[in-house]
Tab-separated table of C-alpha atoms in Angstrom:
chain	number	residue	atom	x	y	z
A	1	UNK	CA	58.563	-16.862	-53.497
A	2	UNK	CA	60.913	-18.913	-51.612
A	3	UNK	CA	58.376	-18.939	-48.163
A	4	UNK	CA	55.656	-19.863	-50.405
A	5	UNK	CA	57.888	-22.667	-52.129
A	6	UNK	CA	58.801	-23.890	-48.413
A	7	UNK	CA	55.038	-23.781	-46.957
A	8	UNK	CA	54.116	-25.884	-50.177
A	9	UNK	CA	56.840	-28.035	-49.092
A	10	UNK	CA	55.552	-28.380	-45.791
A	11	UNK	CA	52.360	-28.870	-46.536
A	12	UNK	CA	53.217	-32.272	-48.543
A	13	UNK	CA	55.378	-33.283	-45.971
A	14	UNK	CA	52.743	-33.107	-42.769
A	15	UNK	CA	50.463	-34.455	-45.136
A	16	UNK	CA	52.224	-37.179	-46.085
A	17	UNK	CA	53.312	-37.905	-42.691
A	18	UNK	CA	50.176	-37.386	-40.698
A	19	UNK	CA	47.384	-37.429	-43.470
A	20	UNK	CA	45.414	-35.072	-44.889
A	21	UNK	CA	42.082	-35.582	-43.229
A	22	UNK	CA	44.455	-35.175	-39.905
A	23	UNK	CA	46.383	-31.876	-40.699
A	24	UNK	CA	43.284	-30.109	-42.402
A	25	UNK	CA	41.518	-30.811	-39.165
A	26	UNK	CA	44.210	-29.680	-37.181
A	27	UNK	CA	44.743	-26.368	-39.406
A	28	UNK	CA	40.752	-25.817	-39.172
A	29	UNK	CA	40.908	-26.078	-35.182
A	30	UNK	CA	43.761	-23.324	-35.014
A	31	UNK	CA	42.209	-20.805	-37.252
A	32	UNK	CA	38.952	-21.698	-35.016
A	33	UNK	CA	40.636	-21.095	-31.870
A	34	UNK	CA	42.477	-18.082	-33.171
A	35	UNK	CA	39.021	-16.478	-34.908
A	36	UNK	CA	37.113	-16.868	-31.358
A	37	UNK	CA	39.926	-15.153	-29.485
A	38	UNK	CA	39.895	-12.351	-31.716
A	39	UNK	CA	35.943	-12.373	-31.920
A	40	UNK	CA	36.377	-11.939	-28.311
A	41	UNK	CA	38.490	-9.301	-28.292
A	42	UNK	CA	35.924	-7.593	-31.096
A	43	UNK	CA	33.313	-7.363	-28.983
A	44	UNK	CA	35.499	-6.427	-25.598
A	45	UNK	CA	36.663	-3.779	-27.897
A	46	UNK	CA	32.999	-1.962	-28.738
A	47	UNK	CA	31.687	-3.219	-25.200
A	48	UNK	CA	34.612	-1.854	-22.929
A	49	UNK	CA	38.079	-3.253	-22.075
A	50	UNK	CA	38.540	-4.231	-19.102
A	51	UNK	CA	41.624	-2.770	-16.986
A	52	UNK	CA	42.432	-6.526	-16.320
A	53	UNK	CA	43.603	-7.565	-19.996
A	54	UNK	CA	43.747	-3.604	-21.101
A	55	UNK	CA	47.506	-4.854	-22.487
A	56	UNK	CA	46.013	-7.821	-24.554
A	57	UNK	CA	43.624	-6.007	-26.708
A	58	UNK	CA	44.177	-3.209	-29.126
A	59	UNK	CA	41.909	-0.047	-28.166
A	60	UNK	CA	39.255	0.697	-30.258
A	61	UNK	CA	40.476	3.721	-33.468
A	62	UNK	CA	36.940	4.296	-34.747
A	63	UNK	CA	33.701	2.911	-34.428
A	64	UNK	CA	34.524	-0.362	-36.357
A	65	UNK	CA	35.978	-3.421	-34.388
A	66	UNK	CA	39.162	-4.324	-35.758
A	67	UNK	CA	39.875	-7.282	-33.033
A	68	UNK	CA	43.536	-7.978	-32.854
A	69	UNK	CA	44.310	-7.329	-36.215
A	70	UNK	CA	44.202	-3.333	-36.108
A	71	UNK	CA	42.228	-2.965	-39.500
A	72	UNK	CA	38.391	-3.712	-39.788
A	73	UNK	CA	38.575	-5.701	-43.305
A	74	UNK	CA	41.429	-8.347	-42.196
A	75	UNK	CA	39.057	-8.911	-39.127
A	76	UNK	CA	36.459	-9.471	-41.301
A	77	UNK	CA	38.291	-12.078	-43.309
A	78	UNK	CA	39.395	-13.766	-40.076
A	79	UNK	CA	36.229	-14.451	-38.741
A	80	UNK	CA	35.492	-15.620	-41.921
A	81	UNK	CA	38.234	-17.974	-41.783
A	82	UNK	CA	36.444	-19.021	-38.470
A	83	UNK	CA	33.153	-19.455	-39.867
A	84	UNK	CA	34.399	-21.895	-42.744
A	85	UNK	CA	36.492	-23.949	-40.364
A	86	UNK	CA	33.824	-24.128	-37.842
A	87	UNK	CA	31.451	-25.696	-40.642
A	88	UNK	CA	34.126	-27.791	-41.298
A	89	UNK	CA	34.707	-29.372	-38.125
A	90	UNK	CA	31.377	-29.808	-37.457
A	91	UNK	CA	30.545	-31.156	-40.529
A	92	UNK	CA	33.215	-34.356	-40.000
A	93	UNK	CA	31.889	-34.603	-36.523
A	94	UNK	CA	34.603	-32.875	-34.776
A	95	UNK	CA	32.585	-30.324	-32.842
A	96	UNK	CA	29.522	-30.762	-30.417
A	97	UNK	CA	26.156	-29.303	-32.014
A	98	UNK	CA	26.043	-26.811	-29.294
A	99	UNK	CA	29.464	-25.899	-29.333
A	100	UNK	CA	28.715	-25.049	-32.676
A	101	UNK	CA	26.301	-22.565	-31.956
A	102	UNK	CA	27.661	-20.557	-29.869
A	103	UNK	CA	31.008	-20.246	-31.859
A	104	UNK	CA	28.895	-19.143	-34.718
A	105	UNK	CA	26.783	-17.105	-32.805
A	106	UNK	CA	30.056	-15.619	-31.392
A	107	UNK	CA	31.583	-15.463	-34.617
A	108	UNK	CA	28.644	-13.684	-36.921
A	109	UNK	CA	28.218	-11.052	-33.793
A	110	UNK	CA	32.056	-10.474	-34.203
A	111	UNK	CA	31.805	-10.190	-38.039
A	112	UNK	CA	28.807	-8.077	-37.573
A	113	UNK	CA	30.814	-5.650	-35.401
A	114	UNK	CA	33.311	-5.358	-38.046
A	115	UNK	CA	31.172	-3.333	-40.371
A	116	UNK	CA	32.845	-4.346	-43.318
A	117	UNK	CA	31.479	-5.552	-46.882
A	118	UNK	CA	33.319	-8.260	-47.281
A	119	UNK	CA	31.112	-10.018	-43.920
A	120	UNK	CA	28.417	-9.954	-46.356
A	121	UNK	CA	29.966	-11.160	-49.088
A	122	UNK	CA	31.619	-13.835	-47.266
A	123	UNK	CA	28.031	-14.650	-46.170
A	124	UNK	CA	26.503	-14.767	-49.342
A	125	UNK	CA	29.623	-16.991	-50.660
A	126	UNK	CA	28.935	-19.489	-47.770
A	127	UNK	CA	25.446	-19.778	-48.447
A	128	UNK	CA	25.420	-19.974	-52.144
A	129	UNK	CA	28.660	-23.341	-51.799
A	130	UNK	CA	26.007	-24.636	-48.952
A	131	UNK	CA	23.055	-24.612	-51.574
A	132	UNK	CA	25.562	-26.690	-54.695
A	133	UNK	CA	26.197	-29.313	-51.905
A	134	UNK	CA	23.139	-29.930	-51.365
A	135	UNK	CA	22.145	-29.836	-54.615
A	136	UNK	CA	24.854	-31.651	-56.246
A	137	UNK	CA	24.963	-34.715	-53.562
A	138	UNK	CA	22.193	-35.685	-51.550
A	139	UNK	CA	23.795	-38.133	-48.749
A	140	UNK	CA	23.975	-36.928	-45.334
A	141	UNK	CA	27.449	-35.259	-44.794
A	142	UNK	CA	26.445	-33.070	-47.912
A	143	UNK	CA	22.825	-32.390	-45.947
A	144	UNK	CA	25.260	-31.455	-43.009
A	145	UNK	CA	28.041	-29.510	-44.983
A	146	UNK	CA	24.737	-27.614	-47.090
A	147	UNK	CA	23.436	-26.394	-43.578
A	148	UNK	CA	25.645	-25.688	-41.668
């Protein structure tokens, strides 16, 4: 209870320091940067380690990637995590349009390698907040946001 009470306290504090348009960014590039690494390591683990960065990635225990989390559900959720703050990013212009892509082509190839439920749930959550944004508003960062 008390790391909870002290992350709430932190997060007032950075955002009353910094902003919060500026620390929500900032937490949505680190859980981007952190989701592609261990997409990367996803698909390195059903493709074939190399012998090169054997120590860096976890070896595959079944026929489910599990990236560098060691269990195929938590994976799942962190690409997840990924996918949301990709969308974000590039929704307030923060991300290229093709740099996009490819993370989220990255991304939904590493969440598809997970084999888990909750990809497809995840999924189906994204799409159905994407379709009340763009019905709800109809200016252009909605359009964007609703898309993407």
């Amino acid at each position: 209870m008390r790391f909870a009470a002290a992350l709430v306290s932190l997060g007032h504090g950075l955002a009353t320091r910094f902003g919060q348009e500026r620390v929500c960014d900032f937490l949505a590039s680190v859980l981007l940067a952190g989701a592609l690494a261990n997409s990367l390591a996803g698909v390195l683990q059903i493709m074939g380690i190399p012998k090169e960065i054997d120590s860096f990635v976890s070896n595959l225990g079944g026929i489910r990637a599990t990236g560098t989390v060691g269990q195929a559900n938590l994976y799942a959720n962190y690409i997840a995590l990924g996918e949301a703050s990709l969308v974000h990013l590039f929704a307030r212009a923060r991300l290229r349009k093709m740099a996009a892509i490819a993370g989220g082509i990255l991304l939904a190839a590493a969440a598809s390698l997970a084999a888990s439920r909750g990809t497809i749930l995840y999924s189906t959550a994204f799409a159905l907040l994407g379709f009340i944004a763009i019905s709800m508003r109809k200016d252009e960062h909605a359009q964007t946001v609703g898309y993407a």
